[in-house]
Amino acid sequence: MSLKHWIALAAVVSGCVSSHTARAEWRLEKPIAIYVGPDARGSLLADMNGDGLLDIVTQYGMFNLWKCGVSVTLQTPDGFSWPATYEIDDCHFEQLALANITPDPGLEIVMRTSFNHPDWSYRMLEYRADTNTLVHVENFGFLGWGIGFGVLDVNQDRRDDLWEVFEDSDSSKPEVTFRYKIAYARANDRLPDGKKSVGWLRGYTSARFAFSGITDQRGMTATSKAAVSQYQVDLDADGYFDAFSGLCPTKCLFRQEPWGQLRTMPTVGETANVFGDIDGDGLPDALLGGRDADGFTIEVALQTAPYHFEHVGTLTPFLRVGMPAIVDMDLNGLADFAFGGENGPGTGAMFVYRQIEPGVFQGSALIDAGWPLFAARAGDLNNDGCPDLLTANELMADHNHMNLYRGVGCEVGDLAVTTDVRANKAVVSVAHVRGTKALALRTMRVNISPAVKDPTPLGFQVRPPEGCVERPADVPRRMFDCVFDMAAGTTREFVFNLSMAAGKEAQVHTIAFLLDEGGDGNPLNNRSRVDAYWRHVTGSADTVPTGIRR
């Protein structure tokens, strides 16, 4: 979608709320208070015990005792459980992440202790569902002197790694330079329970590098706490997650390459803390914090081409604003904004800007929401098909709980993407698994990439199925967009034929994801990947997969 379709946005979100009538049946219910621990801060949503329901992972602090910790609050069919907790004397409030580091099926929790802690390090915790406890399984020494760490599978081994960017300039030179550190996940076996420092992580430090091309100085420093300070997002929509850091001097972008390396990339225009596809073109757009003469603002920037952002509008004014979420709340196929903020002295609200037509937003506020100034998280917590919102409350008296705002009356729908390999074929399927509404044309992007810098010697060929058109892509990527429509309860399958030259073999990634997620109530199943070693069989016309990893 071109930028001209978004001329209405700047006027609408600058305070002139649209006169269009939104769907009356959709609404956010009044918040439900969920106890998660004293002085609740940032939160994350994930299924921690494998029952299919999203649970709440929270970082909290106890200022009077100089302690902080992490809690896991399970969702049950009857509500929420009493949280499992892990506490230490001091930690870094904004440093919390979920990662898949060990071979265990569950997610690990990574937190960082503060700079003045005697055991300054990263701590890895595991949640044990059978005992409802959090167990400390490893300490890993600090990465760098950066402002935050990120989680990303840097070397493409399907295990998450930790990484951080920090300034490290040569004092004899005027140039400002940086390094990044990576803690790679090891592929060793688990040691017996109860052992700490089991060696799941090993370190790497880069050479110095200079970063250029970024001019935006704002960032989200004027807003409240986020759960993490670095972010991963598939910024160029090629199937590989990219990463951001809050330095260099504002944001470093590291592009993920199929051969297992990060590459620095300059961005043009805005950079941000929150990403999501606002205009439905498949490229994540950006929200970032700013200020004007009247107070704090949230700036809206569209990514009009990979790594190129253009400012199109402003949400204003607020005394303070929290980290927003970009989510299609009513599932009408158009992305919305939601965030907590302070709109008057001592008065807070949960603000929702619904996109009722392309580029036309309707604003509303839940005035009785207290001060929900921490990061807003979106997800279908009660599994009814409608996205919900979760945020902590800034008001000190209410710091021990999260506010849950349930979404009601959305247009329920869900597509699920899966990938597989068989014989000399990569197979991608998409199923209409929830909802009764037939879907108009949707687009699924398929990236089939050998994990090498130069695929020329492989003689690698891909023959796409009917309905899938190849798009320009950087080597070694082969990128295809498959356009389809679907009736409720049906499945579509797309088969790609692969081949290599005689005697050649290579690992090949097949990654498929919905390019337009609007109208889908469960984005967690919109992306799938399968890796396999493909080799040409001598004396045969076939190229077959081995070492399949789903």
Coordinates of N, CA and C in Angstrom, one line a residue, residues 210-216 248-249 265-269:
A210 N 32.2 0.5 13.5 CA 31.5 1.8 13.5 C 30.2 1.6 12.9
F211 N 29.2 2.3 13.4 CA 27.8 2.2 12.9 C 27.4 3.5 12.4
S212 N 26.9 3.6 11.2 CA 26.5 4.9 10.6 C 25.1 4.8 10.0
G213 N 24.5 5.9 9.6 CA 23.3 5.9 8.9 C 22.1 6.1 9.7
I214 N 22.2 6.3 11.0 CA 21.1 6.5 11.9 C 21.1 7.9 12.5
T215 N 20.0 8.6 12.3 CA 20.0 10.0 12.8 C 19.0 10.3 13.8
D216 N 18.0 9.4 14.0 CA 16.9 9.7 14.9 C 17.4 9.5 16.4
C248 N 24.4 3.1 19.2 CA 25.0 3.3 17.8 C 24.4 4.5 17.0
P249 N 24.2 5.6 17.5 CA 24.0 6.1 18.9 C 22.6 5.9 19.4
M265 N 23.1 -3.1 9.5 CA 22.4 -2.5 8.4 C 21.9 -1.1 8.9
P266 N 22.2 -0.1 8.1 CA 21.7 1.3 8.4 C 20.2 1.3 8.1
T267 N 19.5 2.1 8.9 CA 18.1 2.3 8.5 C 17.9 3.8 8.1
V268 N 16.9 4.1 7.3 CA 16.6 5.4 6.8 C 15.3 5.9 7.5
G269 N 15.4 7.1 8.2 CA 14.2 7.6 8.8 C 14.1 7.2 10.2

